[in-house]
Amino acid sequence: MNIIVCIKQVPSVTNVQIDPKTGRLKRDGVESVINPFDEYAIEEGVRIREKVGGKVIVITMGPPQAESALREALSRGADEAFLISDRTFGGADTLATSYTLSSAIKFIGNYDIIICGKQASDGNTAQVGPGVAEMLNIPHVAYVRKIELLSDKSIRVERIMEDGYDLIESPFPTLLTVVKEINNPRIPSLRSKMFSKKAFIRILDAATIGVDAKKIGLNGSPTQVMKIFTPPQRNCGEKFSGDAKDIAVALVRRLSELGIV
Amino acid sequence: MVMDYMLSEEEQMIVETARTIALEKMKPLREYYDEKEEFPWDIVKEFAKADLFATYIPEEYGGFGKGVMGLVLVVEELCKVDGAISLSLAATALGAFPILIAGNEEQKKKYLPDIALGKKIAAFGLTESGAGSDATGMTTTAIKDGDYYILNGAKCFITNGGDAETYTIFAKTNHSRGARGISCFILEKGDIGFSFGKKEKKMGIKASSTRELIFNNCKIHRCRLLGREGQGLMIAQTTLDNSRPGVAAQALGIATGALNEAVNYARKRVQFGQPIASFQAIQHMLAEMATEIEAARALLYASARMIDSGKVKRTSKESAMAKLFCSEVAMKVTINAVQIFGGYGYTKEYPVEKMMRDAKITTLYEGTSQIQKNEIALNLIKEYVTKSKL
């Protein structure tokens, strides 16, 4: 089983600063880490390999310093890493990023499952995972909380929904984006940390993976950030008060209005 | 801020890994183990998974070959959070050193890889009820019988006793030869005639098991003898030269943990309308604690580096200095940490009372502070005698 895990290096802060003029994320002077959701993706890939064999290849698109995220991923159990890096990739939106990543994956080839975190903690779009699957023309399932291997050709997963979960089967190759409920990432051991420091990381540039220059970087990014705002908080449900009998009556009435009972 | 001790990149990885395990795995359970006095097997498994048992063991036996410094860094970092649970690892090193020092290739290959993997923990058996500081007063005997030795007697206060699989045990093979009549053997849990006595109830390090070992016509093959007959005391002394920095690291870790607690508390605790950290009385206590800890660390690391350099044959003086200074600092610092916490420090609501109880043992085992001073003075005078002859 060959598994490719796509990760992103993000600023290590929970409240990301945004430049009010450009609408872009401020990254200067902030420590970089692996996107927290991607840690679950790496762990899940490693667990599948531990069960059925094969290898876990971790990839990221980013500047040269993104190499440290790949080394961290290696210390968490991945076998190989590729850094997709070229000046011309800079300024990519989710469309250009999906295109670049999918081109790199085609170049690497021979994969059964691609795993991504459900979204990145900086941009929070959740678009790149599904975008990559579309460009590779393979099935994908987002928000996966459990993976079960059915055979060497297919998989059954649980997708978290607001009102429960869906049970979905997919043939290989397939792309999954995972949520944090899926596992509890391991603490890297000393041996794997030492391995990760010495491991060779190959750099894939634009010429190597053979991309269309019009579809990468700023040129390939049609997205224009007009405005950034905090979405309004969602209601957390309705509250009924009073004595037990009144509450019961009010509750049943409301549920029947909604057509639930 | 930590002073720069020129740790290599790999040594820094050791520290980081130990810190993560200490904070994520040990910290949530330290009160539990202190109260229940159970052996912390679930945490031992975490140490094993993170490869923390392997730092000081040479690479050819499955370790990382980072020497005494590698052991010191792990123990110090773990003990910042808990000085008792970590002892499962530190006392395993003590039990493994005789094999590292005196084992033949076959013995090393048989026992060390499992210890490096944390599959088996080890223990060291020298002390007896009547032979503490004076190890030569031991009465446990190992009588040769063809290809076998038959052991009789008892060891007491054995850390990891009963929970360890591998034991390095000292016994008299020749009564008439005194100090040169002691030999060292490897015993395995399950050897016929080898059993465990009572488990001690202690002031501190409650998560660590301390038991009596009993030998009743325990017959073991001569392949279990470490080194040659009569080399036991030398093996024990060389072991202590290597392991005392481990006790020093435990003391230093506990002291550092107590200082962290004390500074954090002093900044938050308000009396007379201001944080107590603003009072000079508290500031001077903190300043002394921090300075002594840093001095202790510098001495310990220098001793560990000296041992690892392999340039000198014996490092008894330096090991004893590190152990003496670090353990006495740990006692002083933890007492002052409780003092800064006031009445709260005396309760189990805060970890400093436990740190104070745990710190005390470091001035006692592997030689009391007084024995360390004997060792230092003896070697110091010897050095001057040698110099004056030149």
XYZ file of C-alpha atoms in Angstrom:
651
model
C 0.000 0.000 0.000
C 1.539 3.299 -1.056
C 0.232 6.310 0.760
C 0.919 9.945 -0.055
C 0.283 12.461 2.698
C 0.002 16.133 1.748
C 1.002 18.536 4.491
C 1.322 22.286 4.900
C 3.640 24.331 7.042
C 1.659 26.960 8.946
C 2.388 29.665 11.537
C 2.351 28.248 15.061
C -0.326 30.508 16.437
C -4.007 30.054 17.045
C -4.917 33.667 16.342
C -3.394 34.343 12.937
C -2.616 37.981 12.142
C -3.879 39.306 8.831
C -2.390 42.228 6.951
C -5.332 44.639 6.627
C -4.007 46.108 3.356
C -3.355 42.966 1.354
C -5.711 40.605 3.149
C -2.863 38.083 3.322
C -1.587 36.192 6.347
C 1.304 37.765 8.219
C 4.004 35.106 8.473
C 7.039 37.107 9.536
C 8.622 36.292 12.872
C 6.242 33.460 13.652
C 7.458 29.926 14.340
C 6.337 27.416 11.728
C 4.823 24.015 12.432
C 2.961 21.277 10.588
C -0.690 22.161 10.183
C -2.272 20.383 13.183
C -4.856 18.544 11.032
C -2.050 17.168 8.872
C -0.529 15.479 11.930
C -3.598 13.237 12.006
C -3.151 12.549 8.295
C 0.476 11.496 8.809
C -0.414 9.299 11.790
C -3.213 7.593 9.861
C -0.917 6.931 6.914
C 1.712 5.437 9.215
C -0.891 3.254 10.955
C -2.111 1.864 7.621
C 1.472 1.086 6.601
C 2.111 -0.596 9.953
C -0.918 -2.794 9.347
C -0.454 -3.768 5.699
C 3.051 -2.686 4.708
C 4.085 -0.340 1.894
C 5.358 3.170 2.380
C 4.251 6.617 3.399
C 5.469 9.493 1.254
C 4.932 12.953 2.614
C 4.875 15.990 0.347
C 4.514 19.705 0.808
C 4.585 22.736 -1.441
C 6.432 25.677 0.020
C 9.643 27.670 0.333
C 12.941 25.902 1.206
C 12.306 26.318 4.934
C 9.236 24.046 4.629
C 11.809 21.253 4.699
C 11.633 21.355 8.506
C 7.947 20.361 8.367
C 8.885 17.388 6.189
C 11.603 16.317 8.643
C 9.080 16.523 11.441
C 6.748 14.314 9.378
C 9.579 11.814 8.907
C 10.124 11.764 12.668
C 6.456 10.915 13.022
C 6.906 7.796 10.932
C 6.788 8.753 7.237
C 9.322 6.935 5.028
C 10.121 9.480 2.321
C 9.586 13.167 1.729
C 9.459 15.500 -1.267
C 9.617 19.275 -1.125
C 7.734 20.851 -4.020
C 9.492 24.133 -4.280
C 10.134 26.688 -7.002
C 10.027 30.466 -7.022
C 7.330 30.310 -9.686
C 4.992 28.443 -7.290
C 4.805 31.507 -4.974
C 1.501 33.315 -4.427
C -0.611 30.298 -5.330
C -4.278 30.193 -4.330
C -6.078 26.924 -3.654
C -6.626 26.254 -7.377
C -2.977 26.707 -8.321
C -1.885 24.784 -5.215
C -4.189 21.866 -6.081
C -2.831 21.851 -9.621
C 0.803 21.936 -8.481
C 0.312 19.225 -5.859
C -1.581 16.993 -8.286
C 1.205 17.437 -10.868
C 3.783 16.419 -8.258
C 1.688 13.393 -7.263
C 1.455 12.336 -10.918
C 5.221 12.665 -11.131
C 5.744 10.531 -8.002
C 3.113 8.068 -9.216
C 2.162 4.615 -7.924
C -0.128 5.508 -5.016
C -3.220 3.913 -3.506
C -4.365 6.459 -0.977
C -3.727 10.187 -0.607
C -4.429 11.591 2.840
C -4.727 15.268 3.753
C -5.793 17.103 6.888
C -9.331 18.427 6.517
C -8.080 22.010 6.281
C -5.095 24.192 7.162
C -5.152 26.221 10.358
C -4.039 29.397 8.564
C -6.272 29.670 5.508
C -8.992 27.253 6.659
C -10.392 26.769 3.150
C -10.543 22.936 3.137
C -10.363 23.184 -0.680
C -6.940 21.836 -1.568
C -7.569 18.178 -0.662
C -10.697 17.815 -2.797
C -9.074 20.055 -5.448
C -6.165 17.635 -5.812
C -8.567 14.678 -6.183
C -10.513 16.483 -8.913
C -7.382 17.250 -10.873
C -6.185 13.675 -10.570
C -9.673 12.540 -11.521
C -9.956 10.168 -8.565
C -12.692 9.819 -5.908
C -12.391 11.663 -2.603
C -14.079 11.703 0.764
C -13.695 14.687 3.123
C -14.039 14.806 6.949
C -13.099 11.173 7.494
C -13.001 9.982 11.094
C -12.369 6.287 10.531
C -10.703 4.227 7.815
C -11.234 0.520 7.325
C -9.376 -1.405 4.629
C -11.723 -3.789 2.845
C -9.193 -5.314 0.456
C -6.153 -4.213 -1.500
C -8.540 -2.516 -3.907
C -11.018 -0.663 -1.733
C -11.681 1.091 1.504
C -14.624 1.902 3.775
C -14.628 5.165 5.697
C -16.822 7.078 8.113
C -17.446 10.680 7.120
C -18.513 13.019 9.911
C -21.685 14.952 9.139
C -23.542 17.444 11.321
C -26.250 14.909 12.098
C -24.209 11.729 12.363
C -21.885 10.041 9.925
C -21.936 8.519 6.446
C -20.466 5.132 5.657
C -18.728 5.341 2.288
C -16.818 2.805 0.227
C -14.290 3.864 -2.340
C -12.022 2.038 -4.786
C -8.302 2.872 -4.966
C -6.747 5.221 -5.725
C -8.660 7.600 -3.517
C -8.120 10.810 -1.576
C -9.290 11.303 2.003
C -9.227 14.362 4.213
C -9.242 13.524 7.897
C -10.567 15.125 11.075
C -8.912 15.106 14.489
C -11.246 12.424 15.835
C -9.508 9.846 13.648
C -6.518 9.121 15.892
C -4.117 10.330 18.528
C -0.775 11.173 16.863
C 2.259 9.514 18.407
C 5.154 11.281 20.096
C 8.188 10.926 17.804
C 10.756 8.526 19.234
C 14.415 9.400 19.577
C 15.355 6.933 16.846
C 12.874 8.379 14.363
C 13.975 11.920 15.214
C 17.574 11.006 14.508
C 16.545 9.313 11.250
C 14.568 12.361 10.182
C 17.516 14.708 10.647
C 19.685 12.658 8.331
C 17.083 11.680 5.728
C 17.451 12.892 2.155
C 14.659 15.141 0.965
C 14.311 15.526 -2.765
C 13.248 18.882 -4.126
C 10.773 18.850 -7.014
C 10.817 22.079 -9.004
C 8.537 23.267 -11.794
C 10.721 21.812 -14.555
C 10.968 18.397 -12.866
C 7.243 17.862 -12.446
C 6.455 19.481 -15.790
C 3.755 22.008 -14.998
C 1.933 24.466 -17.214
C 3.406 27.875 -16.285
C 0.008 29.542 -16.679
C -1.549 27.352 -14.001
C 0.970 27.857 -11.184
C 1.815 30.572 -8.661
C 0.284 33.995 -8.849
C -0.434 33.623 -12.612
C -2.512 30.518 -12.051
C -4.473 31.990 -9.152
C -7.790 33.576 -10.101
C -8.785 34.108 -6.446
C -8.951 37.744 -5.367
C -9.268 38.399 -1.641
C -11.825 41.238 -1.418
C -12.382 41.291 2.310
C -11.627 39.190 5.368
C -14.154 38.970 8.171
C -15.139 36.761 11.079
C -18.303 34.834 10.227
C -21.215 35.367 12.626
C -21.450 32.782 15.375
C -24.026 30.097 14.837
C -26.913 29.652 17.253
C -26.259 26.869 19.657
C -29.850 25.609 19.747
C -32.990 26.642 21.565
C -33.416 26.591 25.308
C -36.700 25.745 27.025
C -37.287 26.631 30.640
C -40.084 26.279 33.169
C -41.318 23.213 34.979
C -40.839 19.776 33.518
C -44.339 19.422 32.103
C -44.274 22.792 30.302
C -40.838 22.060 28.891
C -42.012 18.696 27.579
C -45.038 20.211 25.888
C -43.024 23.089 24.380
C -40.343 20.691 23.179
C -42.796 18.328 21.472
C -44.584 21.252 19.836
C -41.322 22.642 18.487
C -40.149 19.257 17.252
C -43.424 18.683 15.444
C -43.201 22.150 13.854
C -39.815 21.098 12.509
C -41.325 17.867 11.266
C -39.011 15.730 13.403
C -41.820 14.038 15.391
C 16.666 30.891 30.054
C 18.959 27.909 29.935
C 22.689 28.452 29.862
C 24.533 27.168 26.842
C 26.248 23.874 27.610
C 27.114 23.176 23.967
C 24.740 20.250 23.681
C 25.000 18.531 20.309
C 21.979 18.389 18.041
C 21.391 14.778 19.076
C 21.678 15.637 22.764
C 19.078 18.344 22.237
C 16.792 15.736 20.657
C 17.221 13.597 23.780
C 16.173 16.534 25.949
C 13.182 17.406 23.735
C 11.949 13.837 23.606
C 12.257 13.374 27.366
C 10.491 16.681 27.961
C 7.548 15.729 25.751
C 7.130 12.375 27.481
C 7.465 13.993 30.917
C 4.838 16.626 30.246
C 2.368 14.612 28.182
C 2.614 11.189 29.794
C 4.056 11.548 33.299
C 2.675 14.813 34.590
C -1.002 13.806 34.499
C -0.233 10.665 36.547
C 2.394 11.757 39.057
C -0.022 12.269 41.965
C -1.719 8.968 41.183
C 1.494 6.960 41.412
C 2.709 8.811 44.484
C -0.519 7.995 46.272
C -1.025 4.421 45.041
C 2.649 3.424 45.278
C 2.224 1.246 42.177
C 4.963 0.481 39.703
C 4.377 2.811 36.709
C 4.338 0.208 33.932
C 2.255 2.284 31.529
C 4.824 5.077 31.688
C 7.750 2.651 31.406
C 6.146 1.608 28.096
C 6.127 5.242 26.981
C 9.820 5.596 27.876
C 10.473 2.472 25.823
C 8.469 3.645 22.795
C 10.318 6.960 22.822
C 13.704 5.092 23.026
C 14.616 6.802 26.288
C 16.124 3.607 27.746
C 18.662 3.493 24.920
C 20.613 6.736 25.226
C 23.683 5.524 27.179
C 23.913 2.032 25.680
C 26.486 1.642 22.875
C 25.184 1.451 19.310
C 26.372 -2.123 18.817
C 23.907 -3.225 21.516
C 20.934 -1.276 20.211
C 21.539 2.047 21.910
C 22.578 5.524 20.832
C 26.030 5.513 22.445
C 25.522 8.877 24.121
C 27.268 7.823 27.302
C 26.730 9.074 30.817
C 25.779 12.487 29.390
C 22.979 10.806 27.424
C 21.684 9.225 30.621
C 22.056 12.436 32.624
C 20.053 14.473 30.107
C 17.134 12.027 30.072
C 17.016 11.632 33.847
C 17.274 15.364 34.533
C 14.516 16.217 32.091
C 12.128 13.537 33.367
C 12.809 14.401 37.017
C 11.838 18.030 36.466
C 8.316 16.620 36.380
C 8.624 13.532 38.594
C 11.655 12.140 40.377
C 10.051 8.837 41.322
C 8.568 7.419 38.109
C 11.835 8.257 36.318
C 13.717 6.022 38.712
C 12.472 2.963 36.808
C 14.793 4.190 34.034
C 17.662 5.541 36.155
C 17.890 2.392 38.302
C 17.813 0.259 35.155
C 20.975 2.063 34.077
C 22.516 1.312 37.473
C 21.672 -2.374 36.996
C 23.002 -2.375 33.429
C 26.359 -0.688 34.109
C 28.056 -3.814 35.566
C 27.242 -5.629 32.307
C 28.541 -2.696 30.247
C 31.686 -2.495 32.356
C 32.560 -6.136 32.924
C 30.363 -8.215 30.629
C 31.865 -10.364 27.895
C 30.566 -10.069 24.340
C 28.087 -12.897 24.815
C 26.653 -11.389 28.012
C 26.409 -7.924 26.472
C 24.614 -9.270 23.391
C 22.231 -11.284 25.504
C 21.160 -8.612 27.988
C 21.807 -5.093 26.686
C 19.564 -4.945 23.580
C 16.426 -5.787 25.603
C 17.396 -3.146 28.154
C 17.965 -0.567 25.391
C 14.530 -1.345 23.969
C 12.938 -1.049 27.403
C 11.627 -4.614 27.040
C 13.347 -5.536 30.278
C 14.244 -3.301 33.171
C 17.204 -3.962 35.424
C 18.291 -3.627 39.052
C 21.525 -3.508 41.013
C 21.958 -5.560 44.183
C 24.830 -4.570 46.451
C 23.281 -3.361 49.733
C 22.400 -5.716 52.568
C 20.759 -5.041 55.909
C 24.160 -5.141 57.585
C 26.200 -3.831 54.673
C 25.287 -0.332 53.510
C 28.144 2.158 53.313
C 30.463 -0.750 54.070
C 29.783 -3.078 51.152
C 32.580 -5.430 52.150
C 30.506 -6.433 55.179
C 28.113 -8.368 52.929
C 27.194 -11.907 53.922
C 25.556 -13.166 50.708
C 27.698 -16.003 49.388
C 28.178 -17.625 45.997
C 29.849 -20.997 46.375
C 31.324 -22.652 43.311
C 29.951 -26.084 42.517
C 31.411 -27.418 39.263
C 30.083 -25.266 36.415
C 27.649 -23.586 38.786
C 27.511 -21.120 41.653
C 25.093 -21.492 44.531
C 23.899 -18.235 46.058
C 22.594 -17.808 49.589
C 21.705 -14.624 51.435
C 19.591 -11.497 51.001
C 19.905 -8.007 49.540
C 17.782 -5.116 50.770
C 16.548 -1.717 49.523
C 16.825 -2.836 45.894
C 15.317 -0.264 43.527
C 13.169 -1.922 40.797
C 13.389 -5.102 42.907
C 10.638 -7.515 41.931
C 9.728 -5.517 38.814
C 13.074 -5.861 37.022
C 13.897 -8.895 34.877
C 17.679 -8.534 34.946
C 19.714 -8.190 38.160
C 23.399 -7.585 38.783
C 24.133 -9.096 42.171
C 27.239 -9.000 44.346
C 28.174 -11.935 46.571
C 31.207 -13.310 48.348
C 32.938 -16.096 46.471
C 35.862 -16.227 48.887
C 35.330 -15.157 52.451
C 38.987 -15.143 53.407
C 39.957 -12.644 50.690
C 37.820 -9.787 52.066
C 37.314 -7.009 49.504
C 38.915 -9.195 46.831
C 36.574 -12.053 47.602
C 33.484 -10.382 46.141
C 32.137 -11.317 42.682
C 29.345 -10.016 40.478
C 26.652 -12.153 38.806
C 23.738 -11.648 36.458
C 20.486 -13.039 37.814
C 17.212 -13.338 36.027
C 13.759 -13.078 37.492
C 12.548 -16.663 37.629
C 15.887 -18.261 38.513
C 15.123 -21.110 40.908
C 15.905 -20.103 44.488
C 15.673 -16.371 43.710
C 12.666 -14.681 45.300
C 11.471 -11.302 46.538
C 10.829 -10.193 50.092
C 8.933 -7.251 51.490
C 8.365 -4.011 49.639
C 9.459 -0.966 51.654
C 7.090 1.860 52.595
C 9.032 5.052 52.058
C 9.005 8.808 52.698
C 9.312 9.615 48.981
C 9.973 8.066 45.555
C 6.827 6.075 46.215
C 6.240 5.229 42.548
C 9.512 3.307 42.656
C 9.574 -0.199 44.094
C 12.169 -0.970 46.749
C 12.311 -4.645 47.684
C 14.336 -7.302 49.397
C 15.942 -9.977 47.191
C 16.311 -13.444 48.691
C 18.668 -16.206 47.498
C 17.973 -19.649 48.829
C 20.309 -22.226 47.264
C 19.931 -20.310 44.020
C 21.972 -22.228 41.443
C 23.210 -20.358 38.383
C 25.597 -21.348 35.599
C 29.093 -19.841 35.614
C 28.267 -18.014 32.355
C 26.447 -15.551 34.644
C 29.654 -14.434 36.334
C 30.637 -10.902 35.280
C 34.370 -10.445 34.834
C 36.468 -12.764 36.941
C 35.989 -14.065 40.458
C 37.075 -11.451 42.993
C 36.508 -8.470 40.671
C 33.120 -7.696 42.207
C 34.068 -4.738 44.341
C 35.989 -3.124 41.497
C 32.960 -3.615 39.227
C 30.706 -2.069 41.884
C 32.983 0.942 42.314
C 33.312 1.537 38.573
C 29.547 1.185 38.263
C 29.036 3.864 40.908
C 31.509 6.154 39.134
C 29.215 5.928 36.112
C 25.867 5.896 37.862
C 26.294 8.592 40.516
C 25.914 11.316 37.856
C 22.514 9.697 37.219
C 21.507 10.310 40.845
C 22.924 13.820 40.539
C 20.746 14.330 37.457
C 17.707 13.103 39.342
C 18.468 15.607 42.128
C 19.089 18.403 39.643
C 15.841 17.653 37.818
C 13.815 17.679 41.029
C 15.472 20.955 42.097
C 14.762 22.580 38.736
C 11.147 21.437 38.873
C 10.784 22.902 42.373
C 12.310 26.217 41.296
C 9.870 26.433 38.363
C 6.954 25.852 40.716
C 8.273 28.376 43.241
C 8.808 31.173 40.702
C 5.393 30.651 39.135
C 3.706 30.618 42.522
C 5.588 33.679 43.800
C 4.455 35.657 40.751
C 0.803 34.789 41.306
C 0.447 34.712 45.086
C -0.698 38.113 46.349
C -0.157 39.224 49.952
C -0.082 42.772 51.342
C -1.567 43.843 48.024
C 1.254 42.630 45.795
C 2.693 39.417 44.384
C 5.099 37.889 46.908
C 7.716 37.807 44.116
C 8.031 41.559 44.618
C 9.419 41.061 48.131
C 13.166 40.983 48.477
C 12.960 38.157 51.018
C 11.428 35.914 48.346
C 13.619 37.295 45.562
C 16.797 36.438 47.429
C 15.593 32.903 48.065
C 14.787 32.464 44.366
C 18.115 33.998 43.357
C 20.052 31.574 45.562
C 18.043 28.592 44.344
C 18.594 29.487 40.690
C 22.315 30.147 41.157
C 22.948 26.911 43.037
C 21.007 24.910 40.471
C 23.037 26.378 37.635
C 26.304 25.693 39.469
C 25.144 22.130 40.108
C 24.318 21.657 36.426
C 27.702 22.973 35.309
C 29.494 20.585 37.696
C 27.363 17.614 36.683
C 27.730 18.134 32.931
C 31.475 18.658 33.299
C 31.765 15.395 35.268
C 29.637 13.491 32.747
C 31.727 14.823 29.838
C 34.901 13.828 31.661
C 33.638 10.264 32.170
C 32.546 9.983 28.534
C 35.863 11.296 27.229
C 37.466 8.090 28.489
C 40.696 9.987 29.069
C 40.956 9.040 32.721
C 40.670 5.570 34.186
C 38.704 6.403 37.299
C 36.397 9.335 37.913
C 35.342 8.518 41.481
C 36.142 12.003 42.745
C 34.288 13.856 39.995
C 31.239 11.555 40.131
C 31.096 11.929 43.906
C 31.398 15.719 43.660
C 28.515 15.919 41.204
C 26.334 13.634 43.300
C 27.185 15.384 46.581
C 26.603 18.886 45.271
C 23.469 18.203 43.205
C 21.740 16.201 45.949
C 22.487 18.753 48.665
C 21.286 21.558 46.370
C 18.122 19.569 45.642
C 17.373 19.244 49.343
C 17.972 22.930 50.018
C 16.016 24.096 46.973
C 12.995 21.881 47.626
C 12.860 22.954 51.299
C 12.921 26.593 50.163
C 10.285 25.922 47.522
C 7.952 24.629 50.235
C 8.855 27.706 52.304
C 7.873 30.051 49.463
C 4.536 28.269 49.087
C 3.926 28.695 52.826
C 1.171 26.508 54.267
C 0.019 25.554 50.767
C 3.431 24.043 50.101
C 2.861 21.628 52.956
C -0.331 20.278 51.376
C -0.690 17.749 48.586
C -2.531 20.372 46.521
C 0.840 21.472 45.170
C 3.726 19.306 43.946
C 6.500 20.879 46.060
C 5.904 18.730 49.166
C 6.383 15.629 47.003
C 9.500 17.116 45.425
C 10.948 17.685 48.901
C 10.218 14.071 49.912
C 11.628 12.740 46.639
C 14.749 14.914 46.880
C 15.833 13.439 50.214
C 16.729 10.037 48.811
C 19.358 11.553 46.522
C 21.507 12.428 49.558
C 21.259 8.815 50.739
C 21.429 6.155 48.054
C 24.441 5.168 45.987
C 26.406 6.469 48.949
C 25.322 9.103 51.482
C 26.668 12.644 51.192
C 29.192 11.716 53.888
C 30.437 8.748 51.857
C 30.781 11.030 48.813
C 32.976 13.324 50.907
C 35.137 10.358 51.957
C 35.493 9.408 48.308
C 36.396 12.963 47.258
C 38.900 13.470 50.091
C 40.542 10.088 49.572
C 41.059 10.685 45.857
C 42.107 14.272 46.383
C 44.829 13.278 48.841
C 45.916 10.421 46.571
C 46.340 12.895 43.694
C 48.619 15.044 45.853
C 50.631 12.040 46.939
C 51.178 11.104 43.299
C 52.102 14.693 42.410
C 54.608 15.002 45.262
C 56.353 11.863 44.051
C 56.934 13.346 40.611
